[in-house]
Amino acid sequence: MDVKAAPNGVATIEDRILRITGYYGYYPGYSSQKSTSRSSVPRCKPGANCPSSHSGISRQLSPLSVTEDSSAPILELQSRGSSGVCGHRVERQNKSGDDGTQTNPENSSQENRIKARCLSCSSVVLKAVWGLLIILSVSSSWVGTTQIVKITYKNFYCPFFMTWFSTNWNIMFFPVYYSGHLATAQVKQSPMKKFRECSRIFGEDGLTLKLFLKRTAPFSILWTLTNYLYLLALKKLTATDVSALFCCNKAFVFLLSWIVLKDRFMGVRIVATIMAITGIVMMAYADNFHADSIIGVAFAVGSASTSALYKVMFKMFLGSANFGEAAHFVSTLGFFNLVFISFTPVILYFTKVEHWSSFAALPWGCLCGMAGMWLVFNILVNVGVVLTYPILISIGTLLSVPGNAAVDLLKQEVIFNVVRLAATIIICIGFLLMLLPEEWDEITLRFINSLKEKKSEEHVDDITESSVHLRSRSRVNGAVSIPLA
């Protein structure tokens, strides 16, 4: 049919309507081209192949398609109306393509999740293995230190000289740390650069003479008092009793932190503190309040108290420290001990308080063994915080109590009565209660609720399985089961 052109250039009424309504795909001669495109599209019967229909449609609809996303639905709709089998093929191809684009990211995300879980599991297992090794090493080094001191006392009793000698070995802490840095670090640093980097524990300006005297002096005194009182207690009590009483320092740390640092109050730790005090009293009563027993208990409790004060002051003035800063600080304590406290054993020697015949008569093997084990213990305590969980370090210290008890039993130096054994157990239980985290009650409630939810889910599953089984049996027997609303 011939179409007459209107005076304004619009060919048909359809073109006028499209121009007035502002159809986005309108252009002059739209209706005529549309009719020709319709006539040019071949119709294929069901079951016939349409090799060139889709290419023709896509070429003719190109002026209407702004983007690829907007043209795809139009192409799919027109091909579906014009052909039967061909439209279904296009639709299936589009669906298969969409499914492929959706499944690939899901598979990659699942693989990433599996890899992340494997890495987290491997890191946890690695930390647990390191923790087991650190626990055994810490307990063994502390038991070895205590037992070597007891052996040294048989021929040589100069506790302050032994304290001073072993503290001087702390100077080697930073060289040991730097050797590990050279062996493990990819980017090596010079000793002076690493030393200045680790000296930031004293402040942004590093280690100055004023800070050296101001910060190092009180910590050096507390360090010396802790070790000196511990060695004095070993002269009066057995190694088992002293190591058990020294575990009370956790209770003293909690009390001082609560009073001085305003830490969170926890009822369970108050119970642990009461248990520690009860164990101390029972330990003194174990020997019927004998003079040496009471003095020994006082020395051990004093050592635990100064150790707790050292830890609280360190947290107050210096905060937290990494492994390098801790190595720098302990080496600084050893240097301060060598320079400023060396006059004390000299005075004790000339006043005959701690006197020995000659330096050749000193048991250098036992002294070096004690100092070396003490240094290993301090290094392991700081290394363990980096390699594994800090709670495992405390457990390693606690295991020194049964370790010393086993050695004392083999040496037949201790006779465990009911009171002494009960006191040791009470102190150890109090120590373990101190290791509970601050959110232990919330964690316990969550665990109990999760167990209840699992039991309820299992109960619901059992009910559904039993109901399905009853329905199947009723259908087999010919009965009709009416579901309850």
Short mmCIF file of C-alpha atoms in Angstrom, two decimals:
data_model
loop_
_atom_site.label_atom_id
_atom_site.label_comp_id
_atom_site.label_asym_id
_atom_site.label_seq_id
_atom_site.Cartn_x
_atom_site.Cartn_y
_atom_site.Cartn_z
CA MET A 1 0.00 0.00 0.00
CA ASP A 2 1.34 3.41 -0.97
CA VAL A 3 1.50 5.96 1.78
CA LYS A 4 1.04 9.61 0.98
CA ALA A 5 3.31 12.09 2.59
CA ALA A 6 1.78 14.86 4.68
CA PRO A 7 2.64 18.54 4.15
CA ASN A 8 4.84 18.67 7.28
CA GLY A 9 6.90 15.76 6.09
CA VAL A 10 5.33 13.10 8.30
CA ALA A 11 4.34 10.07 6.21
CA THR A 12 1.56 8.46 8.21
CA ILE A 13 -0.68 8.96 11.20
CA GLU A 14 1.52 6.53 13.19
CA ASP A 15 4.54 8.78 12.59
CA ARG A 16 2.57 11.78 13.79
CA ILE A 17 1.55 10.04 17.01
CA LEU A 18 5.09 8.90 17.68
CA ARG A 19 6.47 12.40 17.05
CA ILE A 20 3.86 14.07 19.33
CA THR A 21 4.31 11.57 22.18
CA GLY A 22 8.10 11.91 21.95
CA TYR A 23 8.94 8.26 21.51
CA TYR A 24 12.67 7.86 22.08
CA GLY A 25 13.19 5.79 18.98
CA TYR A 26 11.32 8.05 16.58
CA TYR A 27 12.85 9.40 13.40
CA PRO A 28 11.23 10.41 10.07
CA GLY A 29 10.09 7.36 8.15
CA TYR A 30 10.01 5.16 11.26
CA SER A 31 6.71 3.49 10.39
CA SER A 32 7.71 2.71 6.83
CA GLN A 33 11.02 1.22 7.88
CA LYS A 34 9.23 -0.75 10.59
CA SER A 35 6.83 -2.21 8.07
CA THR A 36 9.63 -3.14 5.74
CA SER A 37 11.57 -4.71 8.59
CA ARG A 38 8.53 -6.76 9.52
CA SER A 39 8.08 -7.91 5.97
CA SER A 40 11.78 -8.75 5.67
CA VAL A 41 11.82 -10.97 8.72
CA PRO A 42 11.23 -14.55 7.58
CA ARG A 43 8.85 -16.63 9.55
CA CYS A 44 9.99 -20.15 10.19
CA LYS A 45 7.70 -22.98 10.92
CA PRO A 46 8.01 -25.06 14.08
CA GLY A 47 10.89 -27.45 13.66
CA ALA A 48 12.57 -25.44 10.91
CA ASN A 49 16.06 -23.91 11.18
CA CYS A 50 16.45 -20.13 11.04
CA PRO A 51 20.08 -19.40 10.23
CA SER A 52 19.93 -15.71 9.35
CA SER A 53 16.92 -14.31 11.15
CA HIS A 54 18.70 -13.19 14.29
CA SER A 55 21.49 -11.46 12.46
CA GLY A 56 19.00 -9.51 10.39
CA ILE A 57 17.02 -8.46 13.42
CA SER A 58 20.07 -7.32 15.29
CA ARG A 59 21.26 -5.23 12.34
CA GLN A 60 17.86 -3.59 11.83
CA LEU A 61 17.27 -2.84 15.50
CA SER A 62 20.66 -1.25 15.98
CA PRO A 63 19.34 2.34 15.78
CA LEU A 64 16.93 1.60 18.63
CA SER A 65 19.47 0.08 21.00
CA VAL A 66 21.38 2.55 23.10
CA THR A 67 23.44 0.02 25.07
CA GLU A 68 23.94 -3.67 24.92
CA ASP A 69 21.89 -4.26 28.09
CA SER A 70 18.84 -2.38 26.71
CA SER A 71 18.84 -4.19 23.34
CA ALA A 72 19.13 -7.72 24.73
CA PRO A 73 15.55 -7.98 26.09
CA ILE A 74 14.06 -6.47 22.90
CA LEU A 75 15.91 -8.98 20.76
CA GLU A 76 14.79 -11.85 22.95
CA LEU A 77 11.12 -10.80 22.88
CA GLN A 78 10.96 -10.30 19.09
CA SER A 79 12.76 -13.52 18.31
CA ARG A 80 10.42 -15.37 20.67
CA GLY A 81 7.34 -14.03 18.85
CA SER A 82 8.66 -14.59 15.31
CA SER A 83 10.05 -18.10 15.64
CA GLY A 84 9.32 -21.09 17.72
CA VAL A 85 12.38 -23.28 17.97
CA CYS A 86 14.85 -20.50 17.28
CA GLY A 87 13.42 -18.35 20.05
CA HIS A 88 13.76 -21.16 22.54
CA ARG A 89 17.38 -21.69 21.50
CA VAL A 90 18.25 -18.03 22.03
CA GLU A 91 16.53 -18.03 25.38
CA ARG A 92 18.39 -21.15 26.49
CA GLN A 93 21.71 -19.69 25.39
CA ASN A 94 21.04 -16.49 27.32
CA LYS A 95 20.05 -18.45 30.41
CA SER A 96 23.09 -20.68 30.18
CA GLY A 97 25.31 -17.62 29.80
CA ASP A 98 23.72 -15.96 32.83
CA ASP A 99 24.13 -19.12 34.86
CA GLY A 100 27.80 -19.33 33.87
CA THR A 101 28.46 -15.75 34.94
CA GLN A 102 26.72 -16.36 38.26
CA THR A 103 28.36 -19.67 39.16
CA ASN A 104 31.96 -18.65 38.44
CA PRO A 105 32.13 -15.84 41.10
CA GLU A 106 30.37 -18.11 43.59
CA ASN A 107 32.90 -20.88 43.01
CA SER A 108 35.81 -18.45 43.33
CA SER A 109 34.38 -16.98 46.52
CA GLN A 110 33.89 -20.46 47.97
CA GLU A 111 37.48 -21.36 47.09
CA ASN A 112 38.71 -18.18 48.76
CA ARG A 113 36.69 -18.99 51.87
CA ILE A 114 38.10 -22.51 51.98
CA LYS A 115 41.63 -21.17 51.59
CA ALA A 116 41.07 -18.61 54.36
CA ARG A 117 39.73 -21.30 56.66
CA CYS A 118 42.69 -23.56 55.92
CA LEU A 119 45.12 -20.73 56.63
CA SER A 120 43.39 -19.84 59.89
CA CYS A 121 43.33 -23.49 60.97
CA SER A 122 47.00 -23.93 60.11
CA SER A 123 47.92 -20.78 62.05
CA VAL A 124 45.96 -21.99 65.08
CA VAL A 125 47.62 -25.41 64.91
CA LEU A 126 51.05 -23.80 64.53
CA LYS A 127 50.40 -21.56 67.53
CA ALA A 128 49.25 -24.55 69.56
CA VAL A 129 52.42 -26.51 68.68
CA TRP A 130 54.60 -23.54 69.57
CA GLY A 131 52.59 -23.12 72.75
CA LEU A 132 53.22 -26.72 73.79
CA LEU A 133 56.94 -26.32 73.20
CA ILE A 134 57.01 -22.99 75.05
CA ILE A 135 55.10 -24.48 78.01
CA LEU A 136 57.59 -27.32 78.36
CA SER A 137 60.56 -24.99 77.90
CA VAL A 138 59.34 -22.38 80.40
CA SER A 139 58.51 -24.92 83.10
CA SER A 140 61.78 -26.80 82.53
CA SER A 141 63.92 -23.65 82.69
CA TRP A 142 62.22 -22.44 85.87
CA VAL A 143 62.50 -25.87 87.52
CA GLY A 144 66.15 -26.05 86.44
CA THR A 145 66.91 -22.62 87.89
CA THR A 146 65.30 -23.47 91.23
CA GLN A 147 66.99 -26.85 91.54
CA ILE A 148 70.44 -25.49 90.60
CA VAL A 149 70.07 -22.88 93.34
CA LYS A 150 69.31 -25.63 95.85
CA ILE A 151 72.39 -27.55 94.69
CA THR A 152 74.58 -24.43 94.92
CA TYR A 153 73.47 -23.81 98.51
CA LYS A 154 75.15 -27.04 99.63
CA ASN A 155 78.62 -25.53 99.16
CA PHE A 156 78.05 -21.82 98.61
CA TYR A 157 75.50 -19.54 100.26
CA CYS A 158 75.77 -15.95 99.01
CA PRO A 159 72.26 -15.09 97.75
CA PHE A 160 72.90 -11.45 96.89
CA PHE A 161 76.08 -12.22 94.98
CA MET A 162 74.18 -14.93 93.07
CA THR A 163 71.39 -12.44 92.32
CA TRP A 164 73.84 -9.81 91.12
CA PHE A 165 75.78 -12.34 89.01
CA SER A 166 72.66 -13.72 87.29
CA THR A 167 71.22 -10.23 86.65
CA ASN A 168 74.40 -9.22 84.82
CA TRP A 169 73.65 -11.91 82.25
CA ASN A 170 70.60 -9.91 81.17
CA ILE A 171 72.97 -7.74 79.11
CA MET A 172 73.09 -10.58 76.57
CA PHE A 173 69.33 -10.41 75.98
CA PHE A 174 69.51 -7.77 73.24
CA PRO A 175 72.44 -9.42 71.40
CA VAL A 176 70.46 -12.67 71.34
CA TYR A 177 67.45 -10.80 69.96
CA TYR A 178 69.57 -9.07 67.30
CA SER A 179 71.07 -12.41 66.25
CA GLY A 180 67.55 -13.74 65.73
CA HIS A 181 66.72 -10.60 63.75
CA LEU A 182 69.69 -11.20 61.43
CA ALA A 183 68.70 -14.83 60.97
CA THR A 184 64.98 -14.31 60.25
CA ALA A 185 64.41 -10.77 58.94
CA GLN A 186 64.39 -10.13 55.19
CA VAL A 187 65.50 -6.52 55.59
CA LYS A 188 68.56 -6.40 57.85
CA GLN A 189 69.25 -3.38 60.05
CA SER A 190 72.48 -2.24 61.64
CA PRO A 191 72.90 -2.80 65.40
CA MET A 192 72.76 0.92 66.21
CA LYS A 193 69.66 1.48 64.08
CA LYS A 194 67.89 -1.47 65.70
CA PHE A 195 69.00 -0.31 69.13
CA ARG A 196 67.58 3.17 68.54
CA GLU A 197 64.37 1.71 67.19
CA CYS A 198 63.88 -0.47 70.26
CA SER A 199 64.80 2.37 72.64
CA ARG A 200 61.49 4.07 71.83
CA ILE A 201 60.06 2.24 74.80
CA PHE A 202 61.53 5.04 76.90
CA GLY A 203 59.89 7.75 74.77
CA GLU A 204 60.07 9.44 71.40
CA ASP A 205 63.53 10.82 72.16
CA GLY A 206 64.91 7.36 72.87
CA LEU A 207 67.22 6.48 75.72
CA THR A 208 68.81 9.50 77.39
CA LEU A 209 70.85 9.68 80.59
CA LYS A 210 67.97 11.23 82.47
CA LEU A 211 65.51 8.58 81.36
CA PHE A 212 68.10 5.88 81.98
CA LEU A 213 68.37 6.87 85.62
CA LYS A 214 64.72 7.77 86.08
CA ARG A 215 63.09 4.74 84.48
CA THR A 216 65.72 2.05 84.93
CA ALA A 217 66.58 2.58 88.61
CA PRO A 218 63.20 1.64 90.18
CA PHE A 219 62.73 -1.37 87.92
CA SER A 220 66.27 -2.56 88.56
CA ILE A 221 65.72 -2.37 92.31
CA LEU A 222 62.44 -4.29 92.06
CA TRP A 223 64.08 -6.90 89.82
CA THR A 224 66.92 -7.40 92.30
CA LEU A 225 64.56 -7.58 95.29
CA THR A 226 62.35 -10.16 93.56
CA ASN A 227 65.25 -12.50 92.79
CA TYR A 228 67.01 -11.92 96.11
CA LEU A 229 63.90 -12.71 98.18
CA TYR A 230 63.23 -15.77 96.03
CA LEU A 231 66.74 -17.09 96.73
CA LEU A 232 66.34 -16.37 100.45
CA ALA A 233 63.08 -18.33 100.49
CA LEU A 234 64.77 -21.32 98.86
CA LYS A 235 67.11 -21.56 101.87
CA LYS A 236 64.19 -21.91 104.29
CA LEU A 237 61.65 -23.88 102.25
CA THR A 238 61.61 -26.59 99.63
CA ALA A 239 61.57 -25.76 95.95
CA THR A 240 57.96 -26.97 95.67
CA ASP A 241 56.71 -24.65 98.40
CA VAL A 242 58.58 -21.62 97.06
CA SER A 243 57.42 -22.13 93.48
CA ALA A 244 53.82 -22.58 94.68
CA LEU A 245 53.93 -19.44 96.82
CA PHE A 246 55.49 -17.46 94.00
CA CYS A 247 52.40 -18.23 91.87
CA CYS A 248 50.47 -15.89 94.18
CA ASN A 249 51.93 -12.95 92.26
CA LYS A 250 48.95 -13.20 89.88
CA ALA A 251 46.61 -12.37 92.75
CA PHE A 252 48.78 -9.46 93.83
CA VAL A 253 48.89 -8.14 90.25
CA PHE A 254 45.09 -8.15 90.18
CA LEU A 255 44.80 -6.29 93.48
CA LEU A 256 47.36 -3.65 92.51
CA SER A 257 45.82 -3.22 89.05
CA TRP A 258 42.38 -2.82 90.58
CA ILE A 259 43.59 -0.24 93.11
CA VAL A 260 46.22 1.65 91.11
CA LEU A 261 45.27 1.18 87.45
CA LYS A 262 41.50 1.13 88.10
CA ASP A 263 41.07 -2.11 86.18
CA ARG A 264 37.76 -3.89 85.93
CA PHE A 265 36.51 -5.55 89.10
CA MET A 266 35.95 -9.29 88.77
CA GLY A 267 34.40 -11.43 91.46
CA VAL A 268 36.09 -14.60 90.31
CA ARG A 269 39.50 -12.99 90.75
CA ILE A 270 38.60 -11.89 94.25
CA VAL A 271 37.80 -15.54 94.96
CA ALA A 272 41.17 -16.50 93.47
CA THR A 273 42.93 -13.94 95.67
CA ILE A 274 41.21 -15.33 98.77
CA MET A 275 42.28 -18.82 97.75
CA ALA A 276 45.87 -17.65 97.32
CA ILE A 277 45.90 -16.07 100.79
CA THR A 278 44.35 -19.23 102.23
CA GLY A 279 47.08 -21.31 100.61
CA ILE A 280 49.76 -19.04 102.06
CA VAL A 281 48.38 -19.45 105.58
CA MET A 282 48.06 -23.20 105.17
CA MET A 283 51.63 -23.38 103.88
CA ALA A 284 52.86 -21.65 107.00
CA TYR A 285 50.74 -24.00 109.13
CA ALA A 286 52.12 -27.10 107.39
CA ASP A 287 55.18 -27.09 109.70
CA ASN A 288 53.19 -26.04 112.79
CA PHE A 289 54.24 -22.39 112.35
CA HIS A 290 57.91 -23.18 112.71
CA ALA A 291 60.21 -20.14 112.72
CA ASP A 292 62.07 -21.07 109.52
CA SER A 293 58.80 -21.94 107.81
CA ILE A 294 57.20 -18.60 108.64
CA ILE A 295 60.31 -16.68 107.54
CA GLY A 296 60.51 -18.68 104.33
CA VAL A 297 56.85 -18.05 103.56
CA ALA A 298 57.38 -14.33 104.21
CA PHE A 299 60.34 -14.25 101.80
CA ALA A 300 58.39 -16.09 99.08
CA VAL A 301 55.35 -13.84 99.48
CA GLY A 302 57.62 -10.78 99.44
CA SER A 303 59.18 -12.00 96.19
CA ALA A 304 55.73 -12.47 94.65
CA SER A 305 54.69 -8.99 95.84
CA THR A 306 57.71 -7.22 94.34
CA SER A 307 57.22 -9.14 91.11
CA ALA A 308 53.60 -7.95 90.97
CA LEU A 309 54.66 -4.37 91.71
CA TYR A 310 57.23 -4.57 88.90
CA LYS A 311 54.58 -5.69 86.39
CA VAL A 312 52.05 -3.04 87.43
CA MET A 313 54.64 -0.26 87.31
CA PHE A 314 55.81 -1.42 83.91
CA LYS A 315 52.24 -1.25 82.61
CA MET A 316 51.72 2.16 84.22
CA PHE A 317 54.86 3.95 83.02
CA LEU A 318 55.97 2.05 79.92
CA GLY A 319 52.78 0.41 78.67
CA SER A 320 53.01 -2.60 76.38
CA ALA A 321 56.24 -3.56 74.62
CA ASN A 322 57.09 -5.79 71.70
CA PHE A 323 59.85 -8.39 71.76
CA GLY A 324 62.61 -6.02 70.65
CA GLU A 325 61.66 -3.34 73.17
CA ALA A 326 61.49 -5.92 75.96
CA ALA A 327 64.95 -7.23 75.02
CA HIS A 328 66.31 -3.68 75.02
CA PHE A 329 64.77 -2.94 78.41
CA VAL A 330 66.02 -6.14 80.09
CA SER A 331 69.53 -5.55 78.71
CA THR A 332 69.39 -2.00 80.08
CA LEU A 333 68.49 -3.43 83.50
CA GLY A 334 71.52 -5.70 83.33
CA PHE A 335 73.77 -2.79 82.41
CA PHE A 336 72.38 -0.70 85.27
CA ASN A 337 72.96 -3.61 87.65
CA LEU A 338 76.57 -3.95 86.52
CA VAL A 339 77.34 -0.24 86.84
CA PHE A 340 75.39 0.92 89.89
CA ILE A 341 74.75 -2.14 92.06
CA SER A 342 78.21 -3.74 91.89
CA PHE A 343 79.26 -1.92 95.05
CA THR A 344 76.70 -3.88 97.14
CA PRO A 345 78.34 -7.35 96.87
CA VAL A 346 81.72 -5.68 97.48
CA ILE A 347 80.42 -4.16 100.74
CA LEU A 348 78.88 -7.50 101.77
CA TYR A 349 82.19 -9.25 101.04
CA PHE A 350 84.34 -6.94 103.18
CA THR A 351 81.78 -6.90 105.98
CA LYS A 352 81.90 -10.73 106.10
CA VAL A 353 78.15 -10.97 105.44
CA GLU A 354 78.74 -12.86 102.19
CA HIS A 355 82.33 -14.02 102.24
CA TRP A 356 84.26 -16.65 100.30
CA SER A 357 87.87 -17.70 100.50
CA SER A 358 88.96 -17.10 96.90
CA PHE A 359 87.45 -16.70 93.46
CA ALA A 360 88.88 -20.07 92.47
CA ALA A 361 86.80 -21.71 95.20
CA LEU A 362 83.54 -20.37 93.78
CA PRO A 363 81.26 -22.95 92.12
CA TRP A 364 81.42 -21.30 88.72
CA GLY A 365 79.65 -24.20 87.02
CA CYS A 366 76.57 -23.92 89.22
CA LEU A 367 76.62 -20.11 89.07
CA CYS A 368 76.83 -20.03 85.28
CA GLY A 369 74.19 -22.76 84.98
CA MET A 370 71.82 -20.84 87.27
CA ALA A 371 72.39 -17.54 85.41
CA GLY A 372 72.03 -19.22 82.02
CA MET A 373 68.76 -20.94 82.97
CA TRP A 374 67.42 -17.68 84.37
CA LEU A 375 68.29 -15.88 81.13
CA VAL A 376 66.64 -18.63 79.07
CA PHE A 377 63.51 -18.34 81.20
CA ASN A 378 63.30 -14.56 80.64
CA ILE A 379 63.86 -14.95 76.90
CA LEU A 380 61.23 -17.68 76.58
CA VAL A 381 58.66 -15.62 78.47
CA ASN A 382 59.08 -12.74 76.01
CA VAL A 383 59.40 -14.93 72.90
CA GLY A 384 56.36 -16.96 73.86
CA VAL A 385 54.12 -13.88 73.81
CA VAL A 386 55.08 -13.36 70.16
CA LEU A 387 54.86 -16.99 68.99
CA THR A 388 51.85 -18.24 70.90
CA TYR A 389 49.11 -17.24 73.33
CA PRO A 390 50.19 -15.38 76.51
CA ILE A 391 48.03 -17.61 78.70
CA LEU A 392 50.25 -20.58 77.83
CA ILE A 393 53.26 -18.79 79.36
CA SER A 394 51.41 -18.56 82.67
CA ILE A 395 50.48 -22.23 82.44
CA GLY A 396 54.15 -23.06 81.90
CA THR A 397 55.05 -21.15 85.06
CA LEU A 398 52.34 -23.03 86.95
CA LEU A 399 53.64 -26.40 85.75
CA SER A 400 56.91 -25.66 87.54
CA VAL A 401 55.12 -26.56 90.79
CA PRO A 402 54.51 -30.24 89.93
CA GLY A 403 57.91 -30.29 88.20
CA ASN A 404 59.70 -29.20 91.36
CA ALA A 405 57.53 -31.59 93.39
CA ALA A 406 58.62 -34.52 91.22
CA VAL A 407 62.30 -33.56 91.58
CA ASP A 408 61.96 -33.09 95.35
CA LEU A 409 60.34 -36.49 95.68
CA LEU A 410 63.15 -38.11 93.71
CA LYS A 411 65.71 -36.35 95.89
CA GLN A 412 63.68 -37.21 99.02
CA GLU A 413 63.89 -33.64 100.26
CA VAL A 414 60.18 -33.15 100.91
CA ILE A 415 57.49 -35.06 102.74
CA PHE A 416 54.01 -34.10 101.57
CA ASN A 417 51.46 -34.03 104.36
CA VAL A 418 47.78 -33.31 103.88
CA VAL A 419 48.03 -29.61 104.79
CA ARG A 420 50.98 -28.87 102.46
CA LEU A 421 49.37 -30.75 99.57
CA ALA A 422 46.03 -28.98 100.10
CA ALA A 423 47.76 -25.57 100.24
CA THR A 424 49.62 -26.25 97.00
CA ILE A 425 46.42 -27.35 95.23
CA ILE A 426 44.45 -24.32 96.47
CA ILE A 427 47.13 -21.90 95.28
CA CYS A 428 47.26 -23.59 91.86
CA ILE A 429 43.46 -23.43 91.49
CA GLY A 430 43.53 -19.75 92.41
CA PHE A 431 46.24 -19.21 89.81
CA LEU A 432 44.10 -20.87 87.13
CA LEU A 433 41.09 -18.74 88.08
CA MET A 434 43.23 -15.67 87.54
CA LEU A 435 43.78 -16.75 83.94
CA LEU A 436 40.09 -16.52 83.08
CA PRO A 437 39.35 -13.69 80.62
CA GLU A 438 37.30 -10.68 81.62
CA GLU A 439 34.32 -11.82 79.51
CA TRP A 440 34.41 -15.37 80.84
CA ASP A 441 30.79 -15.20 82.08
CA GLU A 442 29.45 -14.02 78.72
CA ILE A 443 31.47 -16.67 76.91
CA THR A 444 30.11 -19.35 79.24
CA LEU A 445 26.50 -18.21 78.71
CA ARG A 446 26.96 -18.22 74.93
CA PHE A 447 28.39 -21.74 75.07
CA ILE A 448 25.49 -23.00 77.21
CA ASN A 449 22.92 -21.35 74.91
CA SER A 450 24.57 -22.88 71.84
CA LEU A 451 24.38 -26.32 73.45
CA LYS A 452 20.69 -25.78 74.24
CA GLU A 453 19.97 -24.71 70.66
CA LYS A 454 21.73 -27.78 69.29
CA LYS A 455 19.72 -30.06 71.59
CA SER A 456 16.44 -28.37 70.58
CA GLU A 457 17.29 -28.71 66.87
CA GLU A 458 18.14 -32.39 67.31
CA HIS A 459 14.85 -32.89 69.18
CA VAL A 460 12.87 -31.23 66.38
CA ASP A 461 14.65 -33.38 63.78
CA ASP A 462 13.81 -36.54 65.72
CA ILE A 463 10.12 -35.52 65.91
CA THR A 464 9.92 -34.82 62.18
CA GLU A 465 11.62 -38.12 61.34
CA SER A 466 9.24 -40.05 63.62
CA SER A 467 6.18 -38.29 62.12
CA VAL A 468 7.33 -39.08 58.57
CA HIS A 469 7.89 -42.70 59.56
CA LEU A 470 4.37 -42.96 61.07
CA ARG A 471 2.79 -41.41 57.95
CA SER A 472 4.59 -43.84 55.68
CA ARG A 473 3.46 -46.78 57.81
CA SER A 474 -0.15 -45.56 57.81
CA ARG A 475 -0.12 -45.24 54.01
CA VAL A 476 1.20 -48.77 53.67
CA ASN A 477 -1.51 -50.15 56.00
CA GLY A 478 -4.23 -48.28 54.08
CA ALA A 479 -5.06 -45.74 56.75
CA VAL A 480 -5.48 -42.05 56.06
CA SER A 481 -3.41 -39.68 58.25
CA ILE A 482 -5.02 -36.29 58.91
CA PRO A 483 -2.37 -33.58 59.52
CA LEU A 484 -2.92 -31.48 62.63
CA ALA A 485 -3.17 -27.71 62.20
#
